[in-house]
């Protein structure tokens, strides 16, 4: 509403007011004034003449102004309330206010980054890979270096689609898988120290793998580094019969601590190895063989697995758990003397026990059969028959740099 409209309304309001009419005669008015005591004395100070019209106009204008402002004020309140309601609806629809939502997004981003920097197993309750886990894919076997200079066997699960994207198939060799993926593999995101790809040129001929070291390699700079390097090689290429490590001239390499390196019989080095629980620097647990221990028999290996070999490892089998072992026709049967209720154990401990037994059996080229255990169907395994021979340890996802 503009000012001209307001003036018109005010003028109309004034004209609509009733007119005052005095019915008294002039004589009556004069007589009344003469008898008024207030007019018989002259005041010391002249009285200011009161203007009664102005206050009346002001009062009327105030009433009119209030009448005009109230609807406008109410409209403003409605608009503010609507905005507040819309903000509240948006908050309720998304669960949190916008500011809190932004904080939540930042928190989720931080958590995602943290989970990538210390990613655990593809399945936190599985420490071995069984044939059914592959689903048409393959395993990239690789020995990864822990912060304590220990090489841990890891199975990077590769899907059929990931293989096809690299032009690989189910028949591709371990070396072809290694050369296709390790250059992009983020070892630190998996919780290990960077080590791959190895500073060397590889070639394969049948079951023999040749490793031609570059002239800048440092794998012989200390005994610990040399040990990690050799163990990692064997854990990365378990399908070959032997590995020949050569210098840049093609001759057998020489390391300061051991002299000339002889061909490594991988199958013999990886055979008959008991598995233990190993704790990584970030607190995660994996299963790993102790390179210092090789058992004469599967039964002896299980006895070794009841005791920690050193401070780096923990036993897989509790000391109080008794069992009998029978090996026959490629089957290692482990019967627990007391009924073993797997559901009564923490899930990770139960998985470490079963997967540790299966990995150890596989190192003897045996299938594992467990007896007197319940439930018979547990964690994807069927204990009514021998378990399929495991094909890898410590499944982890492929994380690229």
Short mmCIF file of C-alpha atoms in Angstrom, two decimals:
data_model
loop_
_atom_site.label_atom_id
_atom_site.label_comp_id
_atom_site.label_asym_id
_atom_site.label_seq_id
_atom_site.Cartn_x
_atom_site.Cartn_y
_atom_site.Cartn_z
CA UNK A 1 0.00 0.00 0.00
CA UNK A 2 1.54 3.38 -1.00
CA UNK A 3 1.43 6.69 0.85
CA UNK A 4 -1.32 8.25 -1.32
CA UNK A 5 -3.70 5.39 -0.53
CA UNK A 6 -2.92 5.76 3.18
CA UNK A 7 -3.69 9.54 3.05
CA UNK A 8 -6.97 8.94 1.23
CA UNK A 9 -8.07 6.40 3.78
CA UNK A 10 -7.12 8.70 6.64
CA UNK A 11 -9.10 11.56 5.09
CA UNK A 12 -12.15 9.36 4.58
CA UNK A 13 -11.92 8.21 8.18
CA UNK A 14 -11.86 11.80 9.45
CA UNK A 15 -14.87 12.78 7.31
CA UNK A 16 -16.82 9.82 8.58
CA UNK A 17 -16.48 10.90 12.22
CA UNK A 18 -19.75 12.31 13.74
CA UNK A 19 -20.05 16.12 13.93
CA UNK A 20 -20.45 17.71 17.38
CA UNK A 21 -23.48 19.99 17.82
CA UNK A 22 -24.08 22.29 20.81
CA UNK A 23 -27.85 22.80 21.54
CA UNK A 24 -27.33 25.49 24.23
CA UNK A 25 -28.35 29.19 23.63
CA UNK A 26 -25.85 32.03 23.62
CA UNK A 27 -27.28 33.42 26.87
CA UNK A 28 -26.83 30.09 28.65
CA UNK A 29 -23.25 29.84 27.50
CA UNK A 30 -22.46 33.44 28.53
CA UNK A 31 -24.05 32.98 31.96
CA UNK A 32 -22.05 29.78 32.51
CA UNK A 33 -18.82 31.52 31.63
CA UNK A 34 -19.52 34.38 33.99
CA UNK A 35 -20.07 31.97 36.87
CA UNK A 36 -16.87 30.03 36.14
CA UNK A 37 -14.35 30.85 38.92
CA UNK A 38 -11.41 29.94 36.67
CA UNK A 39 -12.19 33.05 34.53
CA UNK A 40 -12.34 35.57 37.36
CA UNK A 41 -8.54 35.51 37.98
CA UNK A 42 -5.79 36.14 35.47
CA UNK A 43 -3.16 33.44 35.72
CA UNK A 44 0.39 34.48 36.49
CA UNK A 45 1.56 32.66 33.37
CA UNK A 46 -0.57 32.56 30.27
CA UNK A 47 -1.95 29.14 29.67
CA UNK A 48 -0.91 27.48 26.43
CA UNK A 49 -3.82 26.98 24.13
CA UNK A 50 -4.53 23.29 23.77
CA UNK A 51 -5.04 21.85 20.36
CA UNK A 52 -7.36 18.89 20.74
CA UNK A 53 -7.60 18.16 17.06
CA UNK A 54 -3.97 17.07 16.64
CA UNK A 55 -4.03 14.39 19.38
CA UNK A 56 -7.18 13.05 17.88
CA UNK A 57 -5.60 12.85 14.45
CA UNK A 58 -2.52 11.18 15.93
CA UNK A 59 -4.64 8.61 17.72
CA UNK A 60 -6.59 7.83 14.58
CA UNK A 61 -3.39 7.57 12.57
CA UNK A 62 -1.91 5.21 15.15
CA UNK A 63 -4.95 2.95 14.95
CA UNK A 64 -4.77 2.98 11.19
CA UNK A 65 -1.03 2.28 11.21
CA UNK A 66 -1.50 -0.71 13.49
CA UNK A 67 -4.25 -1.97 11.20
CA UNK A 68 -1.88 -1.72 8.26
CA UNK A 69 1.21 -3.19 9.93
CA UNK A 70 -0.39 -6.19 11.62
CA UNK A 71 -1.21 -8.07 8.36
CA UNK A 72 2.25 -7.30 7.03
CA UNK A 73 3.85 -8.51 10.26
CA UNK A 74 1.73 -11.67 10.25
CA UNK A 75 2.71 -12.35 6.64
CA UNK A 76 6.37 -11.97 7.55
CA UNK A 77 5.98 -14.40 10.42
CA UNK A 78 4.25 -16.91 8.15
CA UNK A 79 7.09 -16.65 5.65
CA UNK A 80 9.69 -17.18 8.37
CA UNK A 81 7.74 -20.08 9.78
CA UNK A 82 7.46 -21.63 6.33
CA UNK A 83 11.22 -21.32 5.84
CA UNK A 84 11.84 -22.86 9.24
CA UNK A 85 9.37 -25.66 8.46
CA UNK A 86 11.09 -26.33 5.12
CA UNK A 87 14.46 -26.47 6.86
CA UNK A 88 12.99 -28.81 9.46
CA UNK A 89 11.48 -31.04 6.77
CA UNK A 90 14.80 -31.18 4.95
CA UNK A 91 16.53 -32.00 8.21
CA UNK A 92 14.04 -34.74 9.04
CA UNK A 93 14.12 -36.22 5.55
CA UNK A 94 17.87 -36.65 5.66
CA UNK A 95 18.16 -37.49 9.32
CA UNK A 96 20.42 -34.60 10.35
CA UNK A 97 20.56 -30.81 9.83
CA UNK A 98 22.59 -29.53 6.89
CA UNK A 99 25.57 -28.46 9.03
CA UNK A 100 25.60 -31.73 10.91
CA UNK A 101 25.18 -33.57 7.61
CA UNK A 102 28.32 -31.92 6.24
CA UNK A 103 30.21 -32.92 9.39
CA UNK A 104 28.93 -36.47 8.95
CA UNK A 105 30.08 -36.56 5.33
CA UNK A 106 33.56 -35.43 6.36
CA UNK A 107 33.60 -38.05 9.09
CA UNK A 108 32.58 -40.78 6.63
CA UNK A 109 35.28 -39.63 4.20
CA UNK A 110 37.86 -39.81 6.99
CA UNK A 111 36.68 -43.26 8.02
CA UNK A 112 36.81 -44.45 4.41
CA UNK A 113 40.38 -43.18 4.07
CA UNK A 114 41.33 -44.89 7.33
CA UNK A 115 39.75 -48.16 6.26
CA UNK A 116 41.74 -48.03 3.01
CA UNK A 117 45.00 -47.45 4.82
CA UNK A 118 44.53 -50.53 6.98
CA UNK A 119 42.15 -52.76 5.10
CA UNK A 120 41.47 -56.19 6.58
CA UNK A 121 40.63 -59.48 4.88
CA UNK A 122 37.92 -59.59 2.28
CA UNK A 123 36.13 -61.60 4.96
CA UNK A 124 37.47 -60.87 8.45
CA UNK A 125 36.58 -64.41 9.57
CA UNK A 126 38.37 -66.26 6.77
CA UNK A 127 42.09 -66.93 6.73
CA UNK A 128 42.31 -69.39 3.83
CA UNK A 129 41.02 -69.53 0.27
CA UNK A 130 39.07 -72.61 -0.82
CA UNK A 131 38.35 -73.48 -4.47
CA UNK A 132 34.71 -72.40 -4.14
CA UNK A 133 35.84 -68.89 -3.20
CA UNK A 134 37.35 -68.25 -6.63
CA UNK A 135 34.09 -68.24 -8.62
CA UNK A 136 35.89 -68.27 -11.97
CA UNK A 137 38.65 -65.92 -10.80
CA UNK A 138 42.25 -66.44 -9.79
CA UNK A 139 44.61 -65.73 -6.93
CA UNK A 140 47.53 -63.36 -7.17
CA UNK A 141 49.90 -65.05 -4.74
CA UNK A 142 52.27 -62.56 -3.17
CA UNK A 143 54.58 -62.37 -0.18
CA UNK A 144 54.14 -58.98 1.49
CA UNK A 145 56.62 -57.46 3.91
CA UNK A 146 55.47 -56.70 7.45
CA UNK A 147 56.91 -53.87 9.55
CA UNK A 148 58.95 -56.47 11.46
CA UNK A 149 60.73 -57.67 8.31
CA UNK A 150 58.63 -60.81 7.98
CA UNK A 151 57.17 -61.94 4.66
CA UNK A 152 53.51 -62.90 4.93
CA UNK A 153 51.79 -65.04 2.27
CA UNK A 154 48.76 -63.17 0.93
CA UNK A 155 46.12 -64.17 -1.61
CA UNK A 156 44.83 -61.24 -3.68
CA UNK A 157 41.47 -62.34 -5.06
CA UNK A 158 41.06 -61.48 -8.75
CA UNK A 159 37.67 -61.69 -10.38
CA UNK A 160 37.09 -62.99 -13.88
CA UNK A 161 36.29 -59.42 -14.99
CA UNK A 162 39.57 -58.10 -13.57
CA UNK A 163 41.49 -60.78 -15.43
CA UNK A 164 39.72 -60.07 -18.71
CA UNK A 165 40.41 -56.34 -18.34
CA UNK A 166 44.14 -57.17 -18.39
CA UNK A 167 43.80 -59.64 -21.27
CA UNK A 168 44.36 -62.59 -18.93
CA UNK A 169 42.52 -65.89 -18.57
CA UNK A 170 42.16 -68.66 -16.05
CA UNK A 171 45.14 -70.36 -17.70
CA UNK A 172 47.51 -67.39 -17.26
CA UNK A 173 50.67 -68.15 -15.31
CA UNK A 174 51.55 -66.75 -11.88
CA UNK A 175 54.23 -64.61 -13.54
CA UNK A 176 51.71 -63.12 -15.99
CA UNK A 177 49.40 -62.24 -13.10
CA UNK A 178 52.30 -60.76 -11.15
CA UNK A 179 53.49 -58.53 -13.98
CA UNK A 180 49.94 -57.40 -14.78
CA UNK A 181 48.89 -56.33 -11.30
CA UNK A 182 51.77 -55.71 -8.89
CA UNK A 183 52.84 -52.44 -10.48
CA UNK A 184 49.46 -50.99 -9.46
CA UNK A 185 49.02 -52.86 -6.16
CA UNK A 186 48.86 -50.57 -3.12
CA UNK A 187 50.75 -52.58 -0.51
CA UNK A 188 50.55 -49.80 2.06
CA UNK A 189 46.76 -49.71 1.79
CA UNK A 190 46.82 -53.40 2.66
CA UNK A 191 48.94 -52.65 5.73
CA UNK A 192 52.37 -53.69 4.45
CA UNK A 193 55.61 -52.01 3.45
CA UNK A 194 56.18 -51.39 -0.27
CA UNK A 195 58.32 -54.09 -1.84
CA UNK A 196 56.80 -55.01 -5.20
CA UNK A 197 57.35 -55.18 -8.06
CA UNK A 198 60.73 -56.75 -7.42
CA UNK A 199 63.67 -54.90 -8.96
CA UNK A 200 64.36 -57.58 -11.55
CA UNK A 201 63.47 -58.95 -14.96
CA UNK A 202 61.55 -62.24 -14.94
CA UNK A 203 61.34 -65.06 -17.43
CA UNK A 204 59.75 -68.47 -17.24
CA UNK A 205 60.31 -71.77 -18.97
CA UNK A 206 57.96 -74.50 -17.95
CA UNK A 207 58.17 -74.91 -14.17
CA UNK A 208 61.37 -72.89 -13.89
CA UNK A 209 61.41 -69.19 -13.07
CA UNK A 210 64.47 -67.01 -13.68
CA UNK A 211 64.92 -63.74 -11.79
CA UNK A 212 67.48 -61.41 -13.37
CA UNK A 213 68.30 -58.83 -10.70
CA UNK A 214 69.05 -55.26 -11.73
CA UNK A 215 72.45 -53.82 -10.90
CA UNK A 216 70.78 -51.37 -8.49
CA UNK A 217 69.01 -53.92 -6.27
CA UNK A 218 69.57 -53.84 -2.53
CA UNK A 219 68.24 -57.25 -1.54
CA UNK A 220 71.60 -58.27 -0.08
CA UNK A 221 72.09 -55.13 2.04
CA UNK A 222 71.37 -57.03 5.26
CA UNK A 223 70.54 -60.53 6.43
CA UNK A 224 66.97 -59.54 7.34
CA UNK A 225 66.28 -57.94 3.94
CA UNK A 226 67.79 -60.93 2.16
CA UNK A 227 65.56 -63.30 4.13
CA UNK A 228 62.42 -61.29 3.41
CA UNK A 229 63.32 -61.14 -0.29
CA UNK A 230 63.84 -64.89 -0.64
CA UNK A 231 60.72 -65.82 1.35
CA UNK A 232 58.65 -63.32 -0.63
CA UNK A 233 59.85 -64.84 -3.90
CA UNK A 234 58.78 -68.31 -2.82
CA UNK A 235 55.41 -67.14 -1.50
CA UNK A 236 54.77 -65.13 -4.67
CA UNK A 237 55.55 -67.94 -7.12
CA UNK A 238 54.45 -71.18 -5.38
CA UNK A 239 53.42 -72.91 -8.61
CA UNK A 240 56.98 -73.19 -10.00
CA UNK A 241 59.38 -76.01 -9.32
CA UNK A 242 62.44 -73.86 -8.78
CA UNK A 243 63.68 -70.29 -8.94
CA UNK A 244 67.04 -69.22 -10.29
CA UNK A 245 68.28 -65.84 -9.10
CA UNK A 246 70.75 -64.27 -11.51
CA UNK A 247 72.80 -61.09 -11.56
CA UNK A 248 72.65 -58.52 -14.35
CA UNK A 249 75.14 -60.58 -16.40
CA UNK A 250 72.95 -63.68 -16.26
CA UNK A 251 75.17 -65.59 -13.83
CA UNK A 252 74.00 -66.92 -10.43
CA UNK A 253 73.75 -63.94 -8.10
CA UNK A 254 76.02 -63.62 -5.10
CA UNK A 255 74.90 -62.14 -1.80
CA UNK A 256 77.40 -60.94 0.75
CA UNK A 257 75.99 -63.05 3.58
CA UNK A 258 75.64 -66.38 1.77
CA UNK A 259 77.77 -66.15 -1.36
CA UNK A 260 76.47 -67.58 -4.64
CA UNK A 261 72.75 -68.34 -4.61
CA UNK A 262 71.77 -71.86 -5.55
CA UNK A 263 68.51 -72.58 -7.36
CA UNK A 264 65.62 -72.62 -4.87
CA UNK A 265 63.49 -75.77 -4.76
CA UNK A 266 60.22 -74.00 -4.00
CA UNK A 267 58.15 -77.13 -3.48
CA UNK A 268 60.57 -78.47 -0.92
CA UNK A 269 60.92 -75.12 0.88
CA UNK A 270 57.17 -74.57 1.20
CA UNK A 271 56.31 -78.17 2.11
CA UNK A 272 55.48 -79.55 5.56
CA UNK A 273 55.07 -76.18 7.23
CA UNK A 274 52.88 -75.65 10.31
CA UNK A 275 50.90 -72.42 10.37
CA UNK A 276 50.67 -69.99 13.26
CA UNK A 277 48.80 -66.80 14.13
CA UNK A 278 50.84 -63.73 13.34
CA UNK A 279 49.89 -60.24 14.52
CA UNK A 280 50.55 -57.39 12.13
CA UNK A 281 51.66 -53.95 13.26
CA UNK A 282 48.14 -52.52 12.90
CA UNK A 283 46.70 -55.25 15.14
CA UNK A 284 45.18 -57.48 12.46
CA UNK A 285 45.92 -61.18 12.63
CA UNK A 286 46.94 -63.44 9.76
CA UNK A 287 48.09 -67.03 9.39
CA UNK A 288 51.70 -67.58 8.45
CA UNK A 289 54.25 -70.39 8.46
CA UNK A 290 57.39 -69.99 10.48
CA UNK A 291 60.22 -70.46 8.01
CA UNK A 292 62.40 -71.96 10.72
CA UNK A 293 60.07 -74.91 11.25
CA UNK A 294 59.35 -77.85 8.97
CA UNK A 295 57.75 -80.97 10.41
CA UNK A 296 58.46 -84.59 9.58
CA UNK A 297 54.76 -85.44 9.52
CA UNK A 298 51.34 -83.82 9.67
CA UNK A 299 50.85 -85.16 13.17
CA UNK A 300 54.09 -83.56 14.32
CA UNK A 301 53.11 -80.29 12.67
CA UNK A 302 49.88 -80.18 14.69
CA UNK A 303 51.83 -80.72 17.90
CA UNK A 304 54.11 -77.81 16.96
CA UNK A 305 51.05 -75.63 16.35
CA UNK A 306 50.05 -75.92 20.02
CA UNK A 307 53.04 -73.85 21.13
CA UNK A 308 54.28 -70.45 20.00
CA UNK A 309 57.68 -70.84 18.30
CA UNK A 310 58.75 -67.34 19.38
CA UNK A 311 57.37 -63.98 20.44
CA UNK A 312 56.21 -63.12 16.93
CA UNK A 313 53.72 -65.97 16.62
CA UNK A 314 50.80 -67.38 18.59
CA UNK A 315 49.63 -71.00 18.53
CA UNK A 316 46.66 -71.95 16.38
CA UNK A 317 45.64 -74.94 18.50
CA UNK A 318 44.90 -74.37 22.21
CA UNK A 319 47.03 -76.55 24.51
CA UNK A 320 43.96 -77.93 26.29
CA UNK A 321 42.43 -79.18 23.02
CA UNK A 322 43.10 -82.89 22.53
CA UNK A 323 42.70 -84.77 19.26
CA UNK A 324 43.83 -87.80 17.33
CA UNK A 325 45.27 -87.76 13.81
CA UNK A 326 44.95 -90.41 11.11
CA UNK A 327 46.46 -89.93 7.63
CA UNK A 328 45.28 -92.24 4.90
CA UNK A 329 44.92 -91.99 1.10
CA UNK A 330 45.62 -88.29 0.94
CA UNK A 331 43.16 -87.48 3.75
CA UNK A 332 44.32 -86.08 7.10
CA UNK A 333 41.58 -86.84 9.61
CA UNK A 334 41.63 -84.82 12.82
CA UNK A 335 39.16 -86.08 15.43
CA UNK A 336 38.68 -83.95 18.54
CA UNK A 337 38.44 -85.99 21.73
CA UNK A 338 35.72 -83.70 23.08
CA UNK A 339 32.94 -82.43 20.88
CA UNK A 340 34.13 -79.11 19.46
CA UNK A 341 31.37 -76.51 19.39
CA UNK A 342 32.68 -73.92 16.95
CA UNK A 343 29.90 -71.49 17.77
CA UNK A 344 31.12 -71.38 21.38
CA UNK A 345 34.46 -69.92 20.27
CA UNK A 346 35.08 -66.36 19.07
CA UNK A 347 34.58 -66.39 15.31
CA UNK A 348 38.14 -65.32 14.48
CA UNK A 349 39.67 -67.97 16.77
CA UNK A 350 37.48 -70.71 15.34
CA UNK A 351 38.40 -69.65 11.78
CA UNK A 352 42.10 -69.52 12.64
CA UNK A 353 41.87 -73.06 14.01
CA UNK A 354 40.06 -74.62 11.04
CA UNK A 355 41.88 -72.62 8.34
CA UNK A 356 45.24 -73.16 10.07
CA UNK A 357 44.67 -76.93 10.06
CA UNK A 358 43.61 -76.83 6.40
CA UNK A 359 46.65 -74.76 5.33
CA UNK A 360 49.01 -77.03 7.20
CA UNK A 361 47.39 -80.11 5.65
CA UNK A 362 47.78 -78.56 2.19
CA UNK A 363 51.52 -78.08 2.80
CA UNK A 364 51.66 -81.88 3.13
CA UNK A 365 49.52 -82.21 -0.02
CA UNK A 366 46.64 -83.51 2.08
CA UNK A 367 42.94 -82.76 2.38
CA UNK A 368 41.63 -82.03 5.86
CA UNK A 369 38.73 -83.86 7.46
CA UNK A 370 37.62 -82.82 10.94
CA UNK A 371 35.52 -85.15 13.08
CA UNK A 372 33.41 -84.55 16.21
CA UNK A 373 32.79 -80.93 15.40
CA UNK A 374 29.52 -78.97 15.32
CA UNK A 375 27.77 -77.50 13.50
CA UNK A 376 28.45 -79.58 10.42
CA UNK A 377 27.73 -76.60 8.17
CA UNK A 378 29.78 -73.64 9.35
CA UNK A 379 31.21 -70.52 7.72
CA UNK A 380 30.63 -71.92 4.24
CA UNK A 381 32.31 -75.24 5.05
CA UNK A 382 30.78 -78.73 5.10
CA UNK A 383 32.38 -81.01 7.69
CA UNK A 384 30.50 -84.13 6.58
CA UNK A 385 33.26 -84.79 4.03
CA UNK A 386 36.93 -83.83 3.62
CA UNK A 387 37.40 -80.16 2.85
CA UNK A 388 38.66 -79.22 -0.57
CA UNK A 389 42.40 -78.52 -0.45
CA UNK A 390 43.00 -74.84 0.20
CA UNK A 391 44.61 -72.82 -2.59
CA UNK A 392 45.92 -69.82 -0.69
CA UNK A 393 46.34 -68.06 2.66
CA UNK A 394 45.01 -64.76 3.95
CA UNK A 395 42.53 -63.57 1.29
CA UNK A 396 42.66 -59.83 0.67
CA UNK A 397 41.09 -57.56 -1.95
CA UNK A 398 42.87 -55.96 -4.87
CA UNK A 399 43.55 -52.31 -3.97
CA UNK A 400 45.19 -50.20 -6.64
CA UNK A 401 47.28 -47.09 -6.13
#
